[in-house]
Coordinates of C-alpha atoms in Angstrom, one line a residue:
X169 CA 16.8 -20.0 25.1
X170 CA 19.6 -17.7 25.8
X171 CA 23.5 -19.2 26.4
X172 CA 25.9 -16.5 27.8
X173 CA 27.7 -15.7 31.4
X174 CA 27.7 -12.0 32.0
X175 CA 26.8 -9.3 29.5
X176 CA 30.2 -8.7 29.3
X177 CA 30.2 -11.6 27.1
X178 CA 31.3 -11.6 23.6
X179 CA 29.3 -14.4 22.2
X180 CA 25.8 -15.2 22.5
X181 CA 23.6 -18.3 21.7
X182 CA 19.8 -17.9 21.0
X183 CA 17.6 -20.9 19.7
X184 CA 14.5 -21.2 18.4
X185 CA 11.4 -22.5 20.3
X186 CA 11.7 -26.2 19.1
X187 CA 15.4 -25.9 19.3
X188 CA 16.3 -26.7 15.8
X189 CA 17.6 -23.1 14.7
X190 CA 20.4 -21.4 16.4
X191 CA 21.4 -18.3 16.4
X192 CA 24.9 -17.2 17.1
X193 CA 26.3 -13.5 18.3
X194 CA 29.6 -12.3 18.4
X195 CA 30.5 -8.8 19.6
X196 CA 33.8 -7.9 18.5
X197 CA 35.3 -5.3 16.9
X198 CA 31.9 -5.4 15.4
X199 CA 28.9 -7.6 15.3
X200 CA 28.2 -10.4 13.7
X201 CA 25.4 -13.1 13.4
X202 CA 25.7 -17.1 12.1
X203 CA 22.9 -19.5 11.7
X204 CA 22.7 -23.6 11.8
X205 CA 19.7 -25.8 11.3
X206 CA 19.9 -28.8 13.2
X207 CA 23.7 -28.4 13.1
X208 CA 24.1 -27.5 9.5
X209 CA 25.4 -24.3 8.9
X210 CA 23.8 -21.9 6.7
X211 CA 25.0 -18.6 7.3
X212 CA 28.9 -17.9 8.4
X213 CA 29.8 -15.2 10.9
X214 CA 28.0 -11.6 8.5
X215 CA 28.3 -8.4 9.7
X216 CA 25.6 -5.6 10.6
X217 CA 26.4 -2.1 11.1
X218 CA 25.5 1.6 10.0
X219 CA 27.1 4.5 9.3
X220 CA 25.7 7.8 10.0
X221 CA 26.8 11.5 8.8
X222 CA 27.5 12.5 12.3
X223 CA 30.2 10.4 12.8
X224 CA 28.1 8.0 14.7
X225 CA 28.4 4.6 13.7
X226 CA 25.8 1.6 15.2
X227 CA 27.6 -1.8 15.3
X228 CA 31.1 -0.3 14.7
X229 CA 33.0 -0.9 18.0
X230 CA 30.0 -2.0 19.6
X231 CA 29.9 -2.5 23.6
X232 CA 27.0 -4.4 25.3
X233 CA 25.7 -2.2 27.8
X234 CA 22.5 -5.0 29.1
X235 CA 21.2 -8.3 27.5
X236 CA 17.3 -8.4 27.3
X237 CA 15.7 -11.4 26.1
X238 CA 12.3 -12.8 26.3
X239 CA 9.7 -15.8 24.8
X240 CA 6.6 -14.8 22.8
X241 CA 4.1 -17.5 22.4
X242 CA 1.2 -16.0 21.4
X243 CA -1.5 -16.1 18.6
X244 CA -2.4 -13.3 15.4
X245 CA -5.8 -13.0 14.6
X246 CA -5.8 -12.1 10.9
X247 CA -8.0 -9.7 9.7
X248 CA -8.1 -10.2 5.6
X249 CA -5.9 -13.8 6.1
X250 CA -3.9 -14.3 3.2
X251 CA -3.4 -18.1 4.4
X252 CA -4.1 -18.4 7.7
X253 CA -7.3 -16.7 9.8
X254 CA -5.1 -17.8 13.1
X255 CA -1.0 -17.2 12.8
X256 CA 0.7 -18.7 15.5
X257 CA 3.7 -16.6 16.8
X258 CA 6.5 -18.3 18.8
X259 CA 9.6 -17.0 19.1
X260 CA 12.6 -16.0 21.1
X261 CA 14.2 -13.1 21.3
X262 CA 17.7 -11.5 22.3
X263 CA 17.8 -7.7 22.6
X264 CA 21.6 -6.1 22.8
X265 CA 21.9 -2.9 24.6
X266 CA 24.8 -1.2 23.2
X267 CA 26.3 2.1 24.6
X268 CA 26.0 4.8 22.1
X269 CA 22.1 4.5 22.8
X270 CA 21.0 1.9 20.1
X271 CA 19.9 -1.8 20.5
X272 CA 20.4 -4.6 18.1
X273 CA 17.1 -7.4 18.3
X274 CA 17.5 -10.8 17.2
X275 CA 14.1 -13.4 16.8
X276 CA 14.6 -17.0 16.6
X277 CA 11.4 -18.7 15.3
X278 CA 11.2 -22.3 14.5
X279 CA 10.7 -21.3 10.7
X280 CA 13.2 -18.8 10.6
X281 CA 15.5 -16.1 12.1
X282 CA 15.5 -12.1 11.9
X283 CA 17.2 -9.2 13.0
X284 CA 16.7 -5.3 13.6
X285 CA 18.2 -1.8 14.5
X286 CA 16.6 0.3 17.1
X287 CA 18.1 3.5 17.9
X288 CA 17.4 5.9 20.4
X289 CA 19.5 8.9 19.3
X290 CA 17.1 12.0 19.7
X291 CA 14.1 13.3 18.1
X292 CA 16.5 15.4 15.7
X293 CA 16.9 13.7 11.9
X294 CA 19.6 11.5 11.7
X295 CA 21.0 10.8 7.5
X296 CA 22.0 7.4 7.2
X297 CA 24.6 7.1 4.5
X298 CA 25.5 3.4 4.7
X299 CA 24.2 0.1 6.6
X300 CA 25.9 -2.8 5.8
X301 CA 23.8 -6.0 5.3
X302 CA 25.8 -9.4 4.6
X303 CA 24.7 -13.0 3.8
X304 CA 27.7 -15.0 3.8
X305 CA 26.8 -18.6 3.1
X306 CA 28.5 -21.5 4.1
X307 CA 27.8 -23.7 0.7
X308 CA 27.8 -22.6 -3.0
X309 CA 23.9 -22.8 -2.3
X310 CA 21.5 -22.6 -5.4
X311 CA 20.2 -19.5 -5.6
X312 CA 17.2 -17.7 -7.8
X313 CA 17.9 -14.4 -8.0
X314 CA 15.3 -12.0 -9.5
X315 CA 18.0 -9.8 -11.8
X316 CA 17.7 -6.6 -12.1
X317 CA 20.1 -3.6 -14.5
X318 CA 18.9 0.1 -13.3
X319 CA 21.8 1.7 -11.8
X320 CA 19.9 3.8 -9.6
X321 CA 18.1 0.8 -8.0
X322 CA 14.6 1.3 -9.5
X323 CA 12.9 -1.4 -10.2
X324 CA 9.2 -2.8 -11.0
X325 CA 9.8 -5.7 -9.6
X326 CA 8.7 -8.2 -12.8
X327 CA 12.4 -10.0 -13.3
X328 CA 12.3 -13.3 -13.6
X329 CA 13.4 -15.8 -11.2
X330 CA 16.4 -18.4 -12.9
X331 CA 18.6 -20.4 -11.3
X332 CA 22.7 -19.9 -10.4
X333 CA 24.9 -20.5 -7.8
X334 CA 26.1 -18.5 -5.6
X335 CA 29.5 -18.0 -6.8
X336 CA 28.0 -17.8 -10.4
X337 CA 26.5 -13.9 -9.2
X338 CA 29.5 -11.3 -10.1
X339 CA 29.9 -7.7 -8.3
X340 CA 28.0 -5.9 -10.9
X341 CA 25.4 -8.1 -10.4
X342 CA 22.5 -7.5 -8.2
X343 CA 18.5 -8.6 -7.5
X344 CA 15.7 -7.9 -5.5
X345 CA 13.9 -9.7 -2.7
X346 CA 12.5 -11.6 -1.8
X347 CA 15.2 -14.4 -2.8
X348 CA 15.2 -17.8 -2.3
X349 CA 18.5 -20.0 -1.3
X350 CA 18.8 -24.0 -1.5
X351 CA 21.9 -25.5 0.4
X352 CA 23.6 -28.7 -1.2
X353 CA 21.9 -30.8 2.2
X354 CA 18.3 -29.5 1.4
X355 CA 17.6 -26.6 3.3
X356 CA 15.6 -24.0 1.9
X357 CA 16.0 -20.4 3.3
X358 CA 14.2 -17.2 1.4
X359 CA 16.1 -13.6 2.3
X360 CA 13.4 -10.7 2.9
X361 CA 12.7 -7.8 5.2
X362 CA 9.5 -6.5 7.0
X363 CA 8.2 -3.9 8.6
X364 CA 9.9 -1.6 6.2
X365 CA 8.7 2.6 7.3
X366 CA 10.5 5.5 6.2
X367 CA 13.4 3.9 4.6
X368 CA 14.5 2.4 1.5
X369 CA 14.2 -1.1 0.0
X370 CA 17.7 -3.5 0.4
X371 CA 19.0 -5.0 -2.8
X372 CA 21.4 -7.6 -2.5
X373 CA 24.4 -7.7 -4.8
X374 CA 26.5 -10.5 -5.7
X375 CA 30.5 -11.1 -5.7
X376 CA 31.5 -13.4 -7.0
X377 CA 31.7 -15.8 -4.0
X378 CA 29.5 -17.5 -1.1
X379 CA 28.6 -14.0 0.2
X380 CA 25.8 -11.2 -0.8
X381 CA 26.4 -7.9 0.4
X382 CA 23.3 -4.9 1.0
X383 CA 22.6 -1.8 -1.2
X384 CA 19.7 1.1 -0.6
X385 CA 18.7 3.5 -3.7
X386 CA 19.7 6.9 -2.5
X387 CA 17.1 9.9 -1.7
X388 CA 16.1 11.6 -4.5
X389 CA 16.8 15.1 -4.1
X390 CA 16.1 16.3 -7.6
X391 CA 14.1 14.6 -10.5
X392 CA 12.6 15.7 -14.3
X393 CA 9.6 14.1 -16.3
X394 CA 11.3 11.6 -19.0
X395 CA 10.2 13.3 -22.4
X396 CA 7.5 12.2 -24.1
X397 CA 6.1 9.9 -21.0
X398 CA 3.4 10.2 -18.4
X399 CA 5.0 7.9 -15.9
X400 CA 9.1 7.8 -16.4
X401 CA 11.3 10.3 -14.5
X402 CA 15.2 10.7 -15.1
X403 CA 17.3 11.4 -11.7
X404 CA 19.0 14.9 -11.9
X405 CA 20.6 14.8 -8.2
X406 CA 20.9 12.3 -5.3
X407 CA 21.7 12.6 -1.8
X408 CA 24.8 10.6 -0.5
X409 CA 22.5 9.1 2.3
X410 CA 19.4 6.8 1.2
X411 CA 17.4 7.9 4.6
X412 CA 17.1 10.9 6.0
X413 CA 14.5 9.9 9.5
X414 CA 14.0 10.2 13.0
X415 CA 16.8 9.3 15.4
X416 CA 14.1 7.5 17.6
X417 CA 13.3 4.7 15.6
X418 CA 13.1 0.4 15.0
X419 CA 14.2 0.1 11.6
X420 CA 13.0 -2.7 9.1
X421 CA 13.6 -6.6 9.8
X422 CA 16.5 -8.3 8.5
X423 CA 15.0 -11.7 8.0
X424 CA 16.1 -15.4 6.6
X425 CA 12.8 -17.6 6.2
X426 CA 14.2 -21.5 6.6
X427 CA 12.2 -24.7 5.9
X428 CA 13.1 -28.6 5.3
X429 CA 11.5 -28.6 2.1
X430 CA 10.4 -26.6 -0.6
X431 CA 6.9 -27.6 0.7
X432 CA 7.1 -25.5 3.7
X433 CA 7.5 -22.0 2.2
X434 CA 3.8 -22.8 1.0
X435 CA 2.7 -22.0 4.5
X436 CA 5.2 -19.6 5.9
X437 CA 3.8 -16.5 6.7
X438 CA 6.8 -14.6 8.0
X439 CA 6.8 -11.1 6.8
X440 CA 3.0 -10.8 8.2
X441 CA 4.2 -11.7 12.0
X442 CA 7.5 -9.5 11.5
X443 CA 4.7 -6.3 10.6
X444 CA 3.3 -3.6 12.3
X445 CA 0.0 -5.0 14.0
X446 CA -3.4 -3.3 12.5
X447 CA -3.8 0.2 13.3
X448 CA -7.5 0.8 12.1
X449 CA -10.4 0.8 14.9
X450 CA -12.7 -0.6 12.0
X451 CA -12.2 -3.3 9.5
X452 CA -15.2 -4.6 8.8
X453 CA -15.8 -2.5 5.4
X454 CA -12.7 -4.4 4.1
X455 CA -14.5 -6.7 1.7
X456 CA -11.9 -8.7 -0.3
X457 CA -13.4 -10.8 -3.7
X458 CA -12.9 -11.4 -7.0
X459 CA -12.6 -8.7 -9.7
X460 CA -13.8 -9.0 -13.7
X461 CA -10.4 -6.9 -15.3
X462 CA -10.5 -4.9 -18.4
X463 CA -7.0 -4.0 -18.8
X464 CA -5.5 -7.8 -19.7
X465 CA -8.5 -8.6 -22.3
X466 CA -8.3 -4.8 -24.0
X467 CA -12.2 -4.3 -23.4
X468 CA -12.3 -6.9 -26.7
X469 CA -16.0 -8.2 -26.0
X470 CA -18.3 -9.9 -28.7
X471 CA -21.8 -10.8 -29.8
X472 CA -23.3 -7.8 -28.7
X473 CA -25.1 -4.4 -30.1
X474 CA -22.8 -1.6 -29.1
X475 CA -19.2 -0.7 -30.1
X476 CA -16.9 -2.1 -27.3
X477 CA -14.1 0.2 -25.5
X478 CA -13.7 2.7 -22.7
X479 CA -17.4 3.4 -22.7
X480 CA -20.5 3.4 -19.8
X481 CA -22.0 0.5 -21.9
X482 CA -18.7 -1.7 -21.9
X483 CA -18.5 -1.2 -18.9
X484 CA -22.3 -2.2 -17.8
X485 CA -21.4 -5.4 -19.8
X486 CA -18.7 -6.2 -16.9
X487 CA -20.9 -5.3 -14.2
X488 CA -23.7 -7.7 -15.9
X489 CA -21.3 -10.2 -16.1
X490 CA -20.0 -9.9 -12.8
X491 CA -23.4 -9.6 -10.8
X492 CA -24.3 -13.4 -13.0
X493 CA -21.3 -14.8 -11.4
X494 CA -20.8 -13.8 -7.8
X495 CA -17.6 -11.3 -8.5
X496 CA -17.4 -8.5 -6.2
X497 CA -16.0 -5.5 -8.0
X498 CA -14.7 -4.3 -11.7
X499 CA -12.0 -2.1 -12.3
X500 CA -11.7 0.0 -14.9
X501 CA -8.2 0.2 -15.9
X502 CA -5.7 2.7 -17.5
X503 CA -7.7 4.6 -19.8
X504 CA -11.1 5.5 -17.6
X505 CA -10.3 9.1 -16.9
X506 CA -9.7 11.6 -19.8
X507 CA -5.8 11.3 -19.5
X508 CA -3.7 9.5 -17.4
X509 CA -2.6 12.5 -15.4
X510 CA -6.1 14.3 -14.8
X511 CA -7.7 11.3 -12.5
X512 CA -10.8 13.8 -11.1
X513 CA -11.8 13.9 -15.2
X514 CA -13.6 10.7 -16.7
X515 CA -13.3 9.6 -20.1
X516 CA -16.1 11.3 -22.3
X517 CA -17.4 8.6 -23.2
X518 CA -17.5 7.3 -19.7
X519 CA -20.8 8.3 -17.2
X520 CA -18.9 7.6 -14.4
X521 CA -21.4 8.1 -12.0
X522 CA -24.2 6.6 -14.0
X523 CA -21.8 3.4 -13.8
X524 CA -21.2 3.5 -10.2
X525 CA -24.9 4.1 -9.6
X526 CA -25.7 1.2 -12.0
X527 CA -22.7 -1.4 -10.4
X528 CA -24.3 -0.9 -6.9
X529 CA -27.6 -1.5 -8.0
X530 CA -26.1 -5.5 -9.0
X531 CA -24.0 -5.1 -5.8
X532 CA -20.6 -5.0 -7.7
X533 CA -18.3 -2.3 -6.5
X534 CA -16.2 -0.3 -8.8
X535 CA -12.2 0.2 -8.3
X536 CA -10.7 2.7 -10.4
X537 CA -6.9 2.9 -11.7
X538 CA -4.5 5.6 -11.0
X539 CA -0.9 6.5 -11.9
X540 CA 1.2 7.5 -8.9
X541 CA 2.3 10.6 -9.4
X542 CA -0.5 12.6 -9.9
X543 CA -2.6 10.7 -6.8
X544 CA 0.6 11.9 -4.6
X545 CA 0.4 15.5 -5.8
X546 CA -3.4 15.5 -5.2
X547 CA -4.0 12.7 -2.9
X548 CA -7.2 14.8 -1.1
X549 CA -8.9 15.6 -4.1
X550 CA -8.8 12.4 -5.9
X551 CA -9.7 10.3 -2.8
X552 CA -12.4 13.0 -1.9
X553 CA -14.0 13.2 -5.1
X554 CA -13.6 9.1 -5.4
X555 CA -15.8 8.7 -2.3
X556 CA -18.7 10.9 -4.1
X557 CA -19.0 9.1 -6.7
X558 CA -18.9 6.0 -4.5
X559 CA -15.7 4.2 -5.7
X560 CA -14.9 1.3 -3.5
X561 CA -11.2 1.4 -4.2
X562 CA -7.8 2.4 -6.1
X563 CA -5.7 0.6 -8.4
X564 CA -2.1 2.6 -7.9
X565 CA 0.1 1.9 -10.6
X566 CA 3.2 2.4 -12.3
X567 CA 5.7 3.6 -9.3
X568 CA 8.7 1.7 -10.2
X569 CA 10.6 2.7 -7.1
X570 CA 11.7 1.7 -3.9
X571 CA 13.2 4.2 -2.3
X572 CA 12.3 6.2 0.9
X573 CA 9.9 8.5 -0.8
X574 CA 7.9 5.8 -2.4
X575 CA 8.1 4.0 1.3
X576 CA 6.4 6.6 2.8
X577 CA 3.8 7.2 -0.6
X578 CA 2.8 3.7 0.0
X579 CA 2.0 3.7 3.9
X580 CA 0.6 7.5 3.4
X581 CA -1.7 5.9 0.5
X582 CA -3.2 3.0 2.7
X583 CA -3.9 5.6 5.8
X584 CA -5.5 7.8 3.4
X585 CA -7.6 5.6 1.3
X586 CA -8.4 3.8 5.0
X587 CA -9.4 7.1 6.1
X588 CA -12.1 6.5 3.3
X589 CA -12.6 3.5 3.4
X590 CA -11.1 2.5 0.2
X591 CA -9.3 -0.7 -0.8
X592 CA -6.0 0.0 -1.8
X593 CA -4.0 -2.4 -5.2
X594 CA -0.5 -2.0 -5.6
X595 CA 0.4 -2.3 -8.7
X596 CA 4.3 -1.5 -10.4
X597 CA 4.9 -1.9 -6.7
X598 CA 7.7 -3.7 -4.7
X599 CA 7.3 -6.7 -3.1
X600 CA 5.0 -6.8 0.2
X601 CA 6.9 -6.1 3.7
X602 CA 3.9 -6.7 5.9
X603 CA 2.0 -3.0 5.4
X604 CA -1.2 -5.7 4.8
X605 CA -1.4 -6.5 8.0
X606 CA -1.2 -2.6 10.0
X607 CA -3.2 -1.6 6.9
X608 CA -5.6 -4.3 6.4
X609 CA -7.2 -2.8 3.1
X610 CA -4.1 -2.9 1.6
X611 CA -5.8 -5.6 0.0
X612 CA -2.8 -6.8 -2.9
X613 CA 0.1 -6.3 -4.4
X614 CA 1.7 -6.6 -8.0
X615 CA 5.5 -7.2 -7.7
X616 CA 5.0 -10.3 -9.8
X617 CA 6.0 -11.1 -13.4
X618 CA 2.0 -11.7 -13.9
X619 CA -0.2 -13.0 -17.0
X620 CA 0.1 -9.7 -18.1
X621 CA 3.4 -10.4 -19.7
X622 CA 1.9 -12.4 -22.0
X623 CA 0.4 -9.9 -24.0
X624 CA 3.8 -9.3 -25.3
X625 CA 6.3 -12.1 -24.5
X626 CA 7.1 -15.6 -24.2
X627 CA 8.7 -16.1 -20.6
X628 CA 5.3 -16.7 -18.6
X629 CA 5.2 -20.8 -19.0
X630 CA 4.3 -23.7 -16.7
X631 CA 7.8 -23.6 -15.0
X632 CA 7.7 -20.3 -14.1
X633 CA 4.2 -20.4 -12.5
X634 CA 5.6 -22.8 -10.4
X635 CA 8.8 -21.0 -9.2
X636 CA 6.6 -18.1 -7.9
X637 CA 5.0 -20.2 -4.7
X638 CA 8.3 -20.5 -3.1
X639 CA 10.0 -17.1 -4.0
X640 CA 7.7 -13.9 -4.4
X641 CA 4.5 -15.4 -2.7
X642 CA 6.5 -16.1 0.1
X643 CA 6.4 -12.3 1.1
X644 CA 2.7 -11.8 1.0
X645 CA -0.1 -11.3 -1.6
X646 CA 0.1 -11.7 -5.2
X647 CA -1.7 -9.9 -8.0
X648 CA -0.8 -12.5 -10.7
X649 CA -4.1 -11.7 -12.7
X650 CA -5.3 -15.2 -13.4
X651 CA -8.2 -16.3 -15.1
X652 CA -7.3 -17.0 -19.3
X653 CA -9.2 -19.0 -21.3
X654 CA -7.3 -19.3 -24.9
X655 CA -5.1 -21.9 -23.7
X656 CA -2.1 -23.2 -25.2
X657 CA 0.2 -26.1 -25.1
X658 CA 4.2 -26.1 -25.4
X659 CA 4.8 -25.0 -28.6
X660 CA 1.3 -23.3 -29.6
X661 CA 1.4 -19.9 -27.6
X662 CA 1.6 -16.9 -29.9
X663 CA 1.9 -12.7 -28.8
X664 CA -1.5 -11.0 -29.3
X665 CA -2.2 -7.7 -27.4
X666 CA -6.2 -7.8 -28.3
X667 CA -6.9 -12.0 -27.7
X668 CA -3.9 -12.9 -25.1
X669 CA -3.5 -15.9 -24.1
X670 CA -2.0 -18.6 -21.8
X671 CA 0.8 -21.3 -21.6
X672 CA -0.4 -24.6 -20.0
X673 CA -3.7 -25.9 -19.8
X674 CA -6.9 -24.8 -18.6
X675 CA -6.8 -26.2 -15.5
X676 CA -3.5 -25.2 -14.5
X677 CA -5.3 -21.7 -14.6
X678 CA -7.8 -22.4 -12.7
X679 CA -5.8 -23.9 -9.9
X680 CA -4.0 -20.8 -9.4
X681 CA -7.6 -19.5 -7.7
X682 CA -6.5 -21.9 -4.8
X683 CA -2.6 -21.7 -5.0
X684 CA -2.5 -17.6 -5.2
X685 CA -2.2 -15.7 -2.2
X686 CA -4.9 -12.8 -3.3
X687 CA -6.9 -11.2 -1.3
X688 CA -8.6 -9.6 -4.2
X689 CA -8.0 -11.7 -7.0
X690 CA -8.9 -11.4 -10.2
X691 CA -10.7 -12.5 -13.7
X692 CA -8.7 -11.5 -16.0
X693 CA -10.2 -12.6 -19.3
X694 CA -13.0 -11.5 -21.7
X695 CA -16.6 -11.8 -20.0
X696 CA -17.4 -12.8 -23.6
X697 CA -15.3 -15.5 -23.3
X698 CA -16.4 -16.3 -20.3
X699 CA -20.1 -16.5 -21.3
X700 CA -19.6 -19.0 -23.4
X701 CA -18.6 -21.1 -21.0
X702 CA -20.9 -21.2 -18.1
X703 CA -20.5 -24.4 -16.4
X704 CA -16.4 -23.5 -16.2
X705 CA -17.2 -19.9 -15.1
X706 CA -19.3 -20.5 -12.5
X707 CA -17.2 -23.2 -10.9
X708 CA -14.1 -21.0 -10.5
X709 CA -16.3 -18.5 -9.7
X710 CA -17.1 -20.1 -6.6
X711 CA -13.6 -19.8 -5.0
X712 CA -12.8 -17.5 -1.9
X713 CA -9.8 -15.3 -2.0
X714 CA -9.2 -15.0 1.7
X715 CA -8.6 -18.9 4.2
X716 CA -8.9 -19.7 7.5
X717 CA -6.3 -22.5 7.1
X718 CA -3.5 -23.6 4.5
X719 CA -2.2 -27.3 4.3
X720 CA 0.8 -27.7 2.1
X721 CA 0.9 -30.8 0.7
X722 CA 3.6 -31.4 -2.5
X723 CA 5.7 -29.1 -3.9
X724 CA 8.9 -28.3 -5.1
X725 CA 10.0 -24.8 -7.0
X726 CA 10.0 -24.9 -10.6
X727 CA 8.3 -28.1 -10.6
X728 CA 4.8 -28.5 -9.1
X729 CA 2.7 -27.2 -5.8
X730 CA -0.1 -28.9 -4.5
X731 CA -2.2 -27.1 -1.5
X732 CA -5.3 -27.8 0.6
X733 CA -6.9 -24.5 2.0
X734 CA -10.7 -24.3 4.4
X735 CA -12.8 -21.3 3.7
X736 CA -16.0 -21.7 6.4
X737 CA -16.9 -25.5 6.5
X738 CA -15.3 -26.1 2.4
X739 CA -12.3 -27.2 1.4
X740 CA -10.1 -26.5 -1.6
X741 CA -7.4 -28.3 -2.8
X742 CA -5.1 -26.5 -6.1
X743 CA -2.6 -28.3 -7.9
X744 CA -0.3 -27.6 -10.4
X745 CA 2.6 -28.7 -12.3
X746 CA 5.1 -27.4 -15.2
X747 CA 6.1 -29.1 -18.6
X748 CA 6.0 -32.6 -17.1
X749 CA 3.1 -34.3 -16.4
X750 CA 2.9 -36.0 -12.9
X751 CA 0.3 -37.7 -11.0
X752 CA 0.0 -37.6 -6.3
X753 CA -1.5 -39.5 -4.0
X754 CA -2.9 -37.4 -1.0
X755 CA -4.4 -38.7 2.2
X756 CA -7.4 -36.8 2.8
X757 CA -6.0 -36.4 6.6
X758 CA -6.7 -32.6 7.0
X759 CA -10.8 -33.3 7.2
X760 CA -12.6 -34.1 10.2
X761 CA -15.3 -37.2 10.3
X762 CA -17.7 -35.9 8.1
X763 CA -18.3 -36.5 4.3
X764 CA -17.9 -34.5 2.1
X765 CA -19.1 -33.8 -1.7
X766 CA -15.8 -33.4 -3.9
X767 CA -16.0 -31.7 -6.9
X768 CA -12.9 -32.1 -9.2
X769 CA -11.9 -29.8 -12.5
X770 CA -9.1 -31.8 -13.9
X771 CA -7.2 -31.9 -17.3
X772 CA -8.9 -33.7 -19.6
X773 CA -8.3 -36.6 -21.9
X774 CA -7.1 -34.4 -24.8
X775 CA -5.3 -31.7 -22.7
X776 CA -1.9 -32.5 -24.8
X777 CA -3.9 -31.7 -28.0
X778 CA -5.9 -29.3 -26.7
X779 CA -4.7 -27.4 -23.8
X780 CA -8.5 -25.7 -23.2
X781 CA -9.8 -29.1 -22.6
X782 CA -10.6 -30.1 -19.2
X783 CA -13.4 -32.9 -17.2
X784 CA -15.7 -32.2 -14.2
X785 CA -15.8 -35.4 -11.6
X786 CA -18.2 -35.2 -8.7
X787 CA -17.9 -38.0 -6.2
X788 CA -17.7 -38.6 -2.0
X789 CA -14.6 -38.9 -0.3
X790 CA -13.9 -38.7 3.6
X791 CA -10.8 -38.4 6.0
X792 CA -9.8 -41.6 5.9
X793 CA -9.4 -42.0 1.8
X794 CA -6.6 -41.2 -0.4
X795 CA -7.1 -39.2 -3.2
X796 CA -5.1 -39.5 -6.4
X797 CA -4.4 -36.0 -8.2
X798 CA -3.0 -36.3 -11.9
X799 CA -1.9 -33.5 -14.2
X800 CA -1.4 -33.2 -18.0
X801 CA 2.2 -31.8 -19.0
X802 CA 1.6 -27.7 -18.2
X803 CA -1.3 -28.9 -16.2
X804 CA -3.3 -28.5 -12.9
X805 CA -6.0 -30.0 -10.5
X806 CA -8.6 -28.3 -8.3
X807 CA -11.3 -29.8 -6.3
X808 CA -14.0 -28.3 -3.9
X809 CA -14.8 -30.3 -0.8
X810 CA -18.2 -29.7 0.7
X811 CA -19.8 -31.7 3.5
X812 CA -22.4 -33.6 3.6
X813 CA -25.4 -33.2 5.5

């Protein structure tokens, strides 16, 4: 696993357990690493260092005092299994201890590489003015950079993933992680970070070359509310440093996920593997599940004898719908409270205690929306009141920041909700970095350009939807909020705030319940629309939100994705395509020797004219067979496989 001559050697080589991935480390005037896969040079020597305000500079003029190596081969048991209940954790590690009381740890997995700094500089605070992060790629690779333009490095993490070449990204342009990269030779990579604690998020800038360089949002010393806004802030003063933290600590993992194909990215769980283990002593109360959501459909229910809106009668209607179809929760989004900043006073038209008692009698939990700033200021009082009311979780929204304070807010919110046995759904949020492993009650993250954008723009297309599994979703759970019932083909879409619709077919929407990782999965549309189509609604309501096993079947970024997933004794298949109709022959080799009843929901014969057209087929299959999957333009495919006997 490790090749070197003495502890004073300048060059070290670390191999992955299967010996297909190589990390080469050079220690001279600085420390660099390079990465190869099957002898293809992916990353040329790329430097890493830190500059502290007290003059200490880990990584600059380094001297190795000791090397420590180890191999790990064990299994992680996931408490809330996003992709797999059992996750193999197999890697080789090299730790270089340096003079100056710091180390750098390198890991080589069979599906990626990572490094991080570790400091033993004493318990007193240190201020980090700069961390050098560079990715110097060998080739002018294709890159899907989610571009941002806020000079303060503030972001909702809801940009588009658009293809470009590395050399086309100027020094003025930056993007956030995760970042998809494909070499001309066909190797796929995703750059991201994990185990982020008391430290800001990493952003990557172009250089007009094949190198990307890192930058971090500075610590905010003073801010003021933006006029006429309850959530936006103006930064008045920033520190010169991006983190003030303890001198004894581990820093975030910088990781490159590596795959021979796009398909392999659909199974990757590197961020989860690099995260800290669960710290909660009891987790049986954490219940993933499906949610009826109000905001996307604007509470635009119909066929009732009361005025719909943010009121008790409307939400009892949601509860009745959720109960009838076995959904676990309803969410009361923005508007349930008297004001967005007073999260202890319900809207006068809403009897929150009576509603929760009613929902509890129907075995439906209630999740409440909360603006992050008021929650941050009055967390104990707000969460204690929610517990008294019987609330099951909190959807925290509009953080739109990625600095050190915000990272610490996430962890404090995770701790305090867990202490009260509340779920935490993070919206307006940065990408997953593994907090959901340490605190499994962190049930979902947004940080994605999802379905809500259909209410005001036309960017949410089947091309976008088939890009997300290979980009944003590689980092972790993704609250895209699927379930649109008003479906349109390519040129039929129009914007509506009160009756929003989706682009692509009904079967395309259904496929998201299998393809998209989301332990808290939304039914975003109007319950009245679902109730009009009970056959379809009963079908999609049968999909679990967590999985014992995930098998990637087909995949190509921005074109198509097909996976099989197991939950209990049942298997589920989900496939989606972009605007190109296509078909696949799928050998059912993942099945055991049993016969299965397969219930298929596929694009109807007239889906090209009427996007909501679908067909249901039921038959028997077994492991020796090949299943043909066909999808219309903008279409999808799902199947539920139940063992017979």
